[in-house]
Each structure stands twice: as structure tokens, then as C-alpha cells.
Amino acid sequence: MSEVDLKKFFLEEVRLFENFAADKVDLIVAQSQLTTFEGNEAILETGDESKYMGILISGHAEISVTDKTGTRTVISQLAKGDVFGVMSTLTGERMSADVIAGTRCLVLLMPYDVFSTHVLSNPKAVTYLSRLLLDRMRHFSTDILNAQTGGPAKADDPYALSLHSDTPGKVLALNVGLSQIHFGIYDTRDLGSDVHGIIDTSDAASAHVKVMVGTQSRTLVRDAFPLAELFQVMQESTRLLGDAFAFHPEEVTAVGHRVVHGGSKFTSSVVITPQVIGEIEALSVFAPLHNPVNLDGIRIAMQRLPGVPHVAVFDTAFHQTLPPYAYLYGLPYELYKNEGIRRYGFHGSSHRYVSLKAAEVLKRPLGELEIVSCHLGIGASLCAIDHGRSVDTTMGMTPTDGLIMPSRSGSIDPAVMIHLMEHHGMNTEELSRLINSESGLKGISGISSDIHDIETAASEGHHRALLAHKAFCYQVRKNIGAYVAAMGGIDVLAFTGDIGETSATVRSLACQGLGYMGIKLDEEKNRNLGKMGDWAIISADDSPVTILVIANDDERLVAWETLRAIERNALIMAVREDPAEASIPIEISAHHVHLSQADVDKLFGPGHQLTPEHELSQPGQFACAEKVHLVGPKGRIANVRVLGPTRKETQVEIAMTEQFKVGIQPPIRESGDLANTPGITLEGPYGSTTIERGVICAQRHIHMTPEDAMRFHVRDKYIVRVRVEGERELIFGDVVVRVNPAYRLAMHIDTDEGNAANIRTGMLGYIEEIQSRH
């Protein structure tokens, strides 16, 4: 955009500047910073100091928040000419949401001193910003509060990692790999009886099986078997744990399959269809050693269990938030656009689980943490997780890229491959075997791919074993530093995987010399870790960065993703089959008061009976002719409607923005949940009354009959996300489902939320996802 076009754009399309002189705009632009952001790149993030206010010149972006489960809720879409960072710039508070580029964006970042000198001195600009701030606050307040507190999730499962389901039965998680098959069997009603199994198939003559439940484990060595006999082997091995834990295929209600490569096609887990199988097959070109084996497992399981849903959980999906500058290789751009050659990243389910578990351990929102996750096992990768988003990872187009691994080479000069072809006559099959099976720790040491064999040999003075170990640890340490730089900080360093969980020496050397970054290891805690539970903290007590060891539980997250993918699919299918049947009427509920009879007497006179004026949508509810004034410490709200019939206790419902007017801060609550809420004074024509508690901002909710709940696949107290179509389509999160035979189907939001989304009563919403169950 030329200088002339830029000036014209600011004067004609940016409402903030519509009352500014051209020379003043020139001065503001000259003193501000024009910056380009790539798709998926964070422009501003939660917790950032209010240094800039931004104006979007081109592209589009989203304002969003991340809740404790890692789920991102889009608050607002930004188009060219829109202003952002207003709230934090005006209030001086840190950013309470993320601004993420959706496409390549050109942005003007206006420093605070420029903003305060030139913008705040313009009365019309201040009026515009105040209105914009109020409009954003209407929608932000509820969403941000729920995201930062985890909303109404259960206290015993605040990060929603539970596999509890209303459908009794077992969820089977399968990870069919090259040399190992991992499986997990999860009872959705008895969450303490998880069965885990590892079948080592690397020996052509025999299979080594280990099954575990709790602290109990059993091993079995048997003849090698074809994959078609997998279910038989699972039954045979789990019987060793006792009849209570034996695997019975007929009990399975869902199957989740780990699939290594989902390319750019799959950004989340999906229910498997013939089309999905075709897509996975096509992506085998990027993972020829993995996707075909994963597909073999899918086909066998679907033959054995044809009547239950099967879900593909992609290793790459978590990394779809990488910005282009992180995933592009230094190759001609056409190879990316036409052939899909780029960095995709792997171990996504493991890295996501680590981030959720780390947030749970620290009791902090995932959306404010910067985490470096180190998955060190048969495959090894690091991931930079910034505010719940993967922003960089060491593996690339295939799982061979990145760190030196037990038998994989990791990153090498690509010309090495050309050299081996030209001067050693190696073909592609030989090269593939070399970099995937004969390299890494095994290749350098000449001993083994097992880290413990190498550490034993190194302690005995074996030079190549010591060199292999140093090279491995050095690469882990180097990439930790790189990812701290990529994120601009770190809160958590986490280790997982076979090596990450069992090698104190690797963890020690990986952290060595990183104290200046705030990474301080407690060597005694680390050395004496031994057998742990789900997690352990090994950082020093004064370490600014928490260092965690987290037990790898890929299969649990596969099962977790499976349940949620099935829910999403059921809701999507319901909408497709009959959009009218799947829709929910939206109603906007203005501020109002429910009175007890005692307070009716005080406000309108002894024995006064409320006067029904018109019926409300919910049977038996009515708006009254009576109105009252609300009086708080700072101000008043006049003529607030009373709703009938009377209740046992008086309750006042106001919008979030109205709290500033009256000077109180009511919590977001369901109707009737009045514990620890503030009070207020009510004035009527006869007298006044002061309540000690009872003022709330109403939690958005849906009224349903039991028949409606069955149709929508939900139950009372479920928390759902609802998509509302219209000029400003958006998704409302943290919507409480309330089921009662006396209800009539309707979703209720307050005036702030309705104004933010330009919603009118009578518009329709659609349940997109079940967030959590109570």
C-alpha cells in the first residue's frame, strides 16, 4: 500500500480518525509502527502490557480467549479498519485476550505515548473509543471471566480431563506403530480402572506384551502374530490382570485411533468415514512408515467392531496453529503451495496433554502459560506452547526431522543424502532405513538405541556412547533455549516420554546452564525421582520456571479426543439432517428483579399483589406492571422491571456493564445461586428495602424440556457452546443447559451479549459442542 493510499485509508475507512486532520494522521502514522503479521501469528497476547493500540490495515484477525481445557473461543472478528487493544490501552491493565492473525495482516501499532498525546486529546475520538470499549466489554466480560476461571467446570476436574460419559462402556484407544502397539481401555463409569498395554513387535519371532492397571503389571511373551489377531492378543494379555480387567470387545462403545499424519486437512479429531480413510491414505506420502500401519489398525478394528464409532486422532492437528514463518522450509514457495511440503510437527496429542496437565498442576489458566514440552522417547520432539497454542516444534514434514533420536537421525544437511546417493550408490529405501532405523543414538554409539544401555556404557568409559549421550542432551538443551526465545519467556519446562520420565541424567544435562533463563533444577529431587504418579516437580524451590516430569498418557488423550469428536459429529449431523429441529430460539433478557413477598410489601405496600402485564416465554413466568429503582454505592438504575411470580428470596439480575454504574461487582451465576453475592438497595413507590445478597450477572443458559434434551444429546447442567448466525456470527461458550418438564425451549442471553453480537430476539442458535458435563 503506497503512502498516499495509506493516508486515504486512514482518513476514509478508520472511524477512529474520521475527525482528524490529514497532517495529524500523517504525524500519528510516522510516530507509530507498521508491522506485518503472518497467519496464526499472535499480534497481542493475554498478559501483555498495554504498550500499543492496533489498527488493522489489511487481512483479518480474531480476538479470542483460551479456557482451561485448551479450547479457544473467538470473541470478535477483526476486519480492515478495526481497532484493537483498546481496553488495555485505556485502562492500563494487561491484555485479557489474544489477538491472532487469521491471514497475513498489515497492522499499525500505535505506542501509548502517541495514543495519549494525539488521540486522547480529540474529544470525538475519545467518544468513539468509549463506545467501542463498552461494546467490547459487553461481550468480553463473561467470556474472559469464564476462560480465566475455567467457567463452571467441576471442582474435581477443572481442566475437563475426565473421561466420564453418560454412555456406560469402554473407550478403546489404539496406537498401532511400526515396532510397538500401545492400547488403553477406559471405563467411562469406573475411572480408576484404566488398563494400559504395550505390545513390542520389533522381534520377528516373538511378541513381548506388558499390561498394567494401577500399580499392577503383567508381562507375556508369545509367538509373533499377524495384526488380524490383535484383539485376541489383547484379550489374552489383559486376562492376566484378573477377570475384572479382562478386555471384552462387546463392551466397547467407541474406538480412538492415533494417526500420525493429518497434513493441513485435519485440524482436529474426526469420526472415521470412507472419505477420511481416503485422505489418510493420500497423506501416506508424507508418513510412509506410519500412516499405512495406522490404517491397518483402523481397518482391523473396524472389521472387529463395526457397530461403534471410530475416531482418528491426528498427531499433527495440535500444530495447525504454527505460523507460516515457523512451518515453511527454505524451498521455492510453490513446493509448499502445490505439494504441501512444509513442517507439520508430531506428538501433538502428547504435547497437548502435557500442556493441560501442566496448567492443572500449577492451577493456572492454560491461556496465560508459556510451556516448553519435551517428549523424549522412541521418537523425540520439543514443542513451544504459547498461551495454549503450538507455535513451533522440532519435527518437520515427517517424524524424522528435529532432534537426534534413539534410532532416527534428526535434522541433517540435505546435501548429505545427495552425497550418499551419488558416491555410495544408496537408493531411497536404503536411505530411509539409514535415517529411521540405523542412526541417532544407535548410529553414533554403535551399541544400542536404548538410553539406559548407552548411559551404562558411558559410565564405563565407552567413548562413542558418551558422545551419543552428549549429542542428544545438547540438542534438547539447545532447542529449549530456542523456544524460550521464540515465545519471549517460559513458565513451565516439562519432560515426558520413556527417556524424559526415566533418565535423570538427560533431564539434568538438558537443564544445565539455563539458570539465567530462570530454569533451576533441584538435582536431588531429580536424582531421587524414582517411580512417580501422574507428575512430579523437580525444579528448585526458588526457580522462577516450574520443571515438571509428566507421565506420558497419549492413550488417555486419544480417548478424550474420541469422546469429544463423537459429540461434535452427533451435533453436526443433527443440524444437517434437520436444521429447524436443531435450532434454538434466542431471547434477550434485560435487567430485572425477582421479589420475595416480604420485599413486595416493603416496596409497594402491605398485602400488595404483583400485577401481571404480559406472559414470558417460560410457562408461568410473567412481566409485571411494577418497577423499582436500584441504588448502589456509586449510582442508580431507574425503572427496572419486576418479574413474577414472587420467589422465596429477592434476586436482582443486571448486565456486566451496569456494575460500573451502580458500583458493585456481581458474579456470573445461575439464577437462584446467591451465595456470596453482593446486596443492593431497592426503591419503590411505597418504600425501600436493602438486600444483603442477591445481585448477579446471569449465566447464559438454555431452557429445555427432557424431550428437547434427548434430541440435542445433552442433560441438565451440561455446559455447551452455541453458534448464533447473523451479520456478526459468533459462538457463545459456557452456556448452561437447564432441563425441566415445565420449560419451553429458549436460550437466554443478556443485553450486553445481544448487543455485542447484533442479536435480535427470535434469531436462532445451534449447539456446536459439549464443553463439560456436571
PDB file of C-alpha atoms in Angstrom, residues 305-459:
ATOM      1  CA  LEU A 305     -16.101 -53.611  15.920  1.00  0.00           C
ATOM      2  CA  PRO A 306     -18.298 -52.470  13.032  1.00  0.00           C
ATOM      3  CA  GLY A 307     -21.152 -51.137  15.156  1.00  0.00           C
ATOM      4  CA  VAL A 308     -19.322 -48.456  17.155  1.00  0.00           C
ATOM      5  CA  PRO A 309     -17.892 -45.074  16.102  1.00  0.00           C
ATOM      6  CA  HIS A 310     -14.181 -44.943  15.265  1.00  0.00           C
ATOM      7  CA  VAL A 311     -12.253 -41.677  15.555  1.00  0.00           C
ATOM      8  CA  ALA A 312      -8.931 -40.611  14.030  1.00  0.00           C
ATOM      9  CA  VAL A 313      -6.807 -38.529  16.413  1.00  0.00           C
ATOM     10  CA  PHE A 314      -4.047 -36.856  14.415  1.00  0.00           C
ATOM     11  CA  ASP A 315      -0.538 -36.230  15.721  1.00  0.00           C
ATOM     12  CA  THR A 316      -0.301 -33.157  13.530  1.00  0.00           C
ATOM     13  CA  ALA A 317      -3.606 -31.470  14.461  1.00  0.00           C
ATOM     14  CA  PHE A 318      -2.278 -29.691  17.568  1.00  0.00           C
ATOM     15  CA  HIS A 319       0.382 -27.988  15.454  1.00  0.00           C
ATOM     16  CA  GLN A 320      -2.011 -26.401  12.947  1.00  0.00           C
ATOM     17  CA  THR A 321      -1.589 -23.128  14.864  1.00  0.00           C
ATOM     18  CA  LEU A 322       2.038 -22.770  13.713  1.00  0.00           C
ATOM     19  CA  PRO A 323       2.524 -19.514  11.777  1.00  0.00           C
ATOM     20  CA  PRO A 324       3.918 -19.787   8.226  1.00  0.00           C
ATOM     21  CA  TYR A 325       7.366 -18.482   9.162  1.00  0.00           C
ATOM     22  CA  ALA A 326       7.671 -21.399  11.609  1.00  0.00           C
ATOM     23  CA  TYR A 327       6.444 -24.135   9.272  1.00  0.00           C
ATOM     24  CA  LEU A 328       7.928 -23.066   5.915  1.00  0.00           C
ATOM     25  CA  TYR A 329      11.163 -24.592   4.650  1.00  0.00           C
ATOM     26  CA  GLY A 330      13.668 -22.522   2.702  1.00  0.00           C
ATOM     27  CA  LEU A 331      12.477 -24.033  -0.570  1.00  0.00           C
ATOM     28  CA  PRO A 332      10.641 -22.441  -3.511  1.00  0.00           C
ATOM     29  CA  TYR A 333       7.238 -21.338  -2.230  1.00  0.00           C
ATOM     30  CA  GLU A 334       5.490 -23.302  -4.983  1.00  0.00           C
ATOM     31  CA  LEU A 335       6.597 -26.586  -3.398  1.00  0.00           C
ATOM     32  CA  TYR A 336       4.605 -25.634  -0.316  1.00  0.00           C
ATOM     33  CA  LYS A 337       1.560 -24.333  -2.194  1.00  0.00           C
ATOM     34  CA  ASN A 338       1.391 -27.120  -4.782  1.00  0.00           C
ATOM     35  CA  GLU A 339       2.876 -30.126  -2.974  1.00  0.00           C
ATOM     36  CA  GLY A 340       2.250 -29.374   0.692  1.00  0.00           C
ATOM     37  CA  ILE A 341       5.945 -29.563   1.604  1.00  0.00           C
ATOM     38  CA  ARG A 342       6.208 -27.840   4.993  1.00  0.00           C
ATOM     39  CA  ARG A 343       6.770 -28.549   8.665  1.00  0.00           C
ATOM     40  CA  TYR A 344       3.752 -30.290  10.227  1.00  0.00           C
ATOM     41  CA  GLY A 345       5.012 -31.473  13.617  1.00  0.00           C
ATOM     42  CA  PHE A 346       4.094 -34.636  15.507  1.00  0.00           C
ATOM     43  CA  HIS A 347       3.480 -35.970  19.043  1.00  0.00           C
ATOM     44  CA  GLY A 348       0.615 -33.464  19.102  1.00  0.00           C
ATOM     45  CA  SER A 349      -1.578 -35.468  21.468  1.00  0.00           C
ATOM     46  CA  SER A 350       1.317 -35.850  23.904  1.00  0.00           C
ATOM     47  CA  HIS A 351       2.243 -32.155  23.806  1.00  0.00           C
ATOM     48  CA  ARG A 352      -1.385 -31.130  24.260  1.00  0.00           C
ATOM     49  CA  TYR A 353      -1.793 -33.463  27.232  1.00  0.00           C
ATOM     50  CA  VAL A 354       1.431 -32.116  28.775  1.00  0.00           C
ATOM     51  CA  SER A 355       0.185 -28.531  28.442  1.00  0.00           C
ATOM     52  CA  LEU A 356      -3.178 -29.333  30.047  1.00  0.00           C
ATOM     53  CA  LYS A 357      -1.561 -31.309  32.857  1.00  0.00           C
ATOM     54  CA  ALA A 358       0.973 -28.541  33.485  1.00  0.00           C
ATOM     55  CA  ALA A 359      -1.825 -25.972  33.793  1.00  0.00           C
ATOM     56  CA  GLU A 360      -3.676 -28.306  36.150  1.00  0.00           C
ATOM     57  CA  VAL A 361      -0.592 -28.804  38.351  1.00  0.00           C
ATOM     58  CA  LEU A 362       0.139 -25.072  38.511  1.00  0.00           C
ATOM     59  CA  LYS A 363      -3.574 -24.273  38.996  1.00  0.00           C
ATOM     60  CA  ARG A 364      -3.291 -21.571  36.351  1.00  0.00           C
ATOM     61  CA  PRO A 365      -5.206 -20.942  33.134  1.00  0.00           C
ATOM     62  CA  LEU A 366      -3.559 -22.583  30.142  1.00  0.00           C
ATOM     63  CA  GLY A 367      -4.200 -19.388  28.209  1.00  0.00           C
ATOM     64  CA  GLU A 368      -1.573 -17.453  30.170  1.00  0.00           C
ATOM     65  CA  LEU A 369       1.274 -20.006  30.237  1.00  0.00           C
ATOM     66  CA  GLU A 370       4.399 -20.356  28.096  1.00  0.00           C
ATOM     67  CA  ILE A 371       5.438 -24.012  28.089  1.00  0.00           C
ATOM     68  CA  VAL A 372       8.294 -25.952  26.525  1.00  0.00           C
ATOM     69  CA  SER A 373       7.213 -29.588  26.265  1.00  0.00           C
ATOM     70  CA  CYS A 374       9.941 -32.209  25.763  1.00  0.00           C
ATOM     71  CA  HIS A 375       8.608 -35.554  24.513  1.00  0.00           C
ATOM     72  CA  LEU A 376      11.661 -37.789  24.666  1.00  0.00           C
ATOM     73  CA  GLY A 377      11.048 -41.410  23.724  1.00  0.00           C
ATOM     74  CA  ILE A 378      11.416 -43.701  20.707  1.00  0.00           C
ATOM     75  CA  GLY A 379      10.613 -40.523  18.806  1.00  0.00           C
ATOM     76  CA  ALA A 380      11.703 -37.221  20.326  1.00  0.00           C
ATOM     77  CA  SER A 381      10.384 -33.713  19.791  1.00  0.00           C
ATOM     78  CA  LEU A 382      10.111 -30.393  21.573  1.00  0.00           C
ATOM     79  CA  CYS A 383       7.148 -28.055  21.299  1.00  0.00           C
ATOM     80  CA  ALA A 384       6.772 -24.379  22.178  1.00  0.00           C
ATOM     81  CA  ILE A 385       3.248 -23.934  23.579  1.00  0.00           C
ATOM     82  CA  ASP A 386       2.414 -20.250  23.908  1.00  0.00           C
ATOM     83  CA  HIS A 387      -0.874 -19.420  25.637  1.00  0.00           C
ATOM     84  CA  GLY A 388      -2.252 -22.861  24.766  1.00  0.00           C
ATOM     85  CA  ARG A 389      -1.149 -22.716  21.105  1.00  0.00           C
ATOM     86  CA  SER A 390       1.649 -24.707  19.481  1.00  0.00           C
ATOM     87  CA  VAL A 391       3.854 -22.052  17.854  1.00  0.00           C
ATOM     88  CA  ASP A 392       6.895 -24.176  16.965  1.00  0.00           C
ATOM     89  CA  THR A 393       8.026 -27.782  17.112  1.00  0.00           C
ATOM     90  CA  THR A 394      11.168 -29.665  16.163  1.00  0.00           C
ATOM     91  CA  MET A 395       9.730 -32.408  13.946  1.00  0.00           C
ATOM     92  CA  GLY A 396       9.008 -31.420  10.380  1.00  0.00           C
ATOM     93  CA  MET A 397       7.234 -32.809   7.331  1.00  0.00           C
ATOM     94  CA  THR A 398       7.969 -36.271   8.735  1.00  0.00           C
ATOM     95  CA  PRO A 399       8.804 -37.533  12.235  1.00  0.00           C
ATOM     96  CA  THR A 400      12.471 -37.968  11.204  1.00  0.00           C
ATOM     97  CA  ASP A 401      13.249 -34.232  11.398  1.00  0.00           C
ATOM     98  CA  GLY A 402      14.424 -32.416  14.512  1.00  0.00           C
ATOM     99  CA  LEU A 403      16.311 -33.866  17.467  1.00  0.00           C
ATOM    100  CA  ILE A 404      18.709 -36.782  17.375  1.00  0.00           C
ATOM    101  CA  MET A 405      16.514 -39.715  18.463  1.00  0.00           C
ATOM    102  CA  PRO A 406      17.163 -43.290  19.601  1.00  0.00           C
ATOM    103  CA  SER A 407      17.390 -44.620  16.022  1.00  0.00           C
ATOM    104  CA  ARG A 408      16.440 -41.622  13.852  1.00  0.00           C
ATOM    105  CA  SER A 409      18.969 -39.121  12.581  1.00  0.00           C
ATOM    106  CA  GLY A 410      17.004 -35.960  13.208  1.00  0.00           C
ATOM    107  CA  SER A 411      17.931 -32.863  11.201  1.00  0.00           C
ATOM    108  CA  ILE A 412      20.834 -33.285   8.786  1.00  0.00           C
ATOM    109  CA  ASP A 413      22.233 -31.315   5.879  1.00  0.00           C
ATOM    110  CA  PRO A 414      20.017 -32.369   2.920  1.00  0.00           C
ATOM    111  CA  ALA A 415      23.103 -32.499   0.730  1.00  0.00           C
ATOM    112  CA  VAL A 416      24.254 -35.481   2.814  1.00  0.00           C
ATOM    113  CA  MET A 417      21.502 -37.536   1.194  1.00  0.00           C
ATOM    114  CA  ILE A 418      22.611 -36.434  -2.287  1.00  0.00           C
ATOM    115  CA  HIS A 419      26.179 -37.346  -1.402  1.00  0.00           C
ATOM    116  CA  LEU A 420      25.160 -40.820  -0.231  1.00  0.00           C
ATOM    117  CA  MET A 421      23.196 -41.398  -3.419  1.00  0.00           C
ATOM    118  CA  GLU A 422      25.910 -40.151  -5.750  1.00  0.00           C
ATOM    119  CA  HIS A 423      29.020 -41.521  -4.057  1.00  0.00           C
ATOM    120  CA  HIS A 424      27.725 -44.591  -2.220  1.00  0.00           C
ATOM    121  CA  GLY A 425      25.010 -45.690  -4.603  1.00  0.00           C
ATOM    122  CA  MET A 426      22.315 -45.782  -1.934  1.00  0.00           C
ATOM    123  CA  ASN A 427      18.708 -45.922  -3.113  1.00  0.00           C
ATOM    124  CA  THR A 428      15.694 -44.335  -1.433  1.00  0.00           C
ATOM    125  CA  GLU A 429      14.818 -47.485   0.505  1.00  0.00           C
ATOM    126  CA  GLU A 430      18.336 -47.751   1.889  1.00  0.00           C
ATOM    127  CA  LEU A 431      18.387 -44.063   2.789  1.00  0.00           C
ATOM    128  CA  SER A 432      15.035 -44.381   4.564  1.00  0.00           C
ATOM    129  CA  ARG A 433      16.287 -47.337   6.595  1.00  0.00           C
ATOM    130  CA  LEU A 434      19.527 -45.465   7.385  1.00  0.00           C
ATOM    131  CA  ILE A 435      17.911 -42.296   8.777  1.00  0.00           C
ATOM    132  CA  ASN A 436      14.994 -44.013  10.528  1.00  0.00           C
ATOM    133  CA  SER A 437      16.445 -47.245  11.909  1.00  0.00           C
ATOM    134  CA  GLU A 438      20.247 -47.095  11.949  1.00  0.00           C
ATOM    135  CA  SER A 439      21.010 -43.547  13.061  1.00  0.00           C
ATOM    136  CA  GLY A 440      20.571 -41.401  16.167  1.00  0.00           C
ATOM    137  CA  LEU A 441      21.833 -42.771  19.481  1.00  0.00           C
ATOM    138  CA  LYS A 442      22.176 -46.205  17.910  1.00  0.00           C
ATOM    139  CA  GLY A 443      24.209 -44.944  14.971  1.00  0.00           C
ATOM    140  CA  ILE A 444      26.565 -42.707  16.936  1.00  0.00           C
ATOM    141  CA  SER A 445      27.158 -45.122  19.819  1.00  0.00           C
ATOM    142  CA  GLY A 446      27.262 -48.306  17.780  1.00  0.00           C
ATOM    143  CA  ILE A 447      25.769 -50.007  20.831  1.00  0.00           C
ATOM    144  CA  SER A 448      22.043 -49.574  21.183  1.00  0.00           C
ATOM    145  CA  SER A 449      19.079 -47.236  20.780  1.00  0.00           C
ATOM    146  CA  ASP A 450      18.205 -47.703  24.474  1.00  0.00           C
ATOM    147  CA  ILE A 451      19.205 -44.658  26.532  1.00  0.00           C
ATOM    148  CA  HIS A 452      19.877 -46.786  29.611  1.00  0.00           C
ATOM    149  CA  ASP A 453      22.254 -49.096  27.729  1.00  0.00           C
ATOM    150  CA  ILE A 454      24.075 -46.015  26.466  1.00  0.00           C
ATOM    151  CA  GLU A 455      24.242 -44.421  29.927  1.00  0.00           C
ATOM    152  CA  THR A 456      25.642 -47.649  31.386  1.00  0.00           C
ATOM    153  CA  ALA A 457      28.284 -47.860  28.635  1.00  0.00           C
ATOM    154  CA  ALA A 458      29.122 -44.165  29.003  1.00  0.00           C
ATOM    155  CA  SER A 459      29.657 -44.568  32.750  1.00  0.00           C
TER     156      SER A 459
END
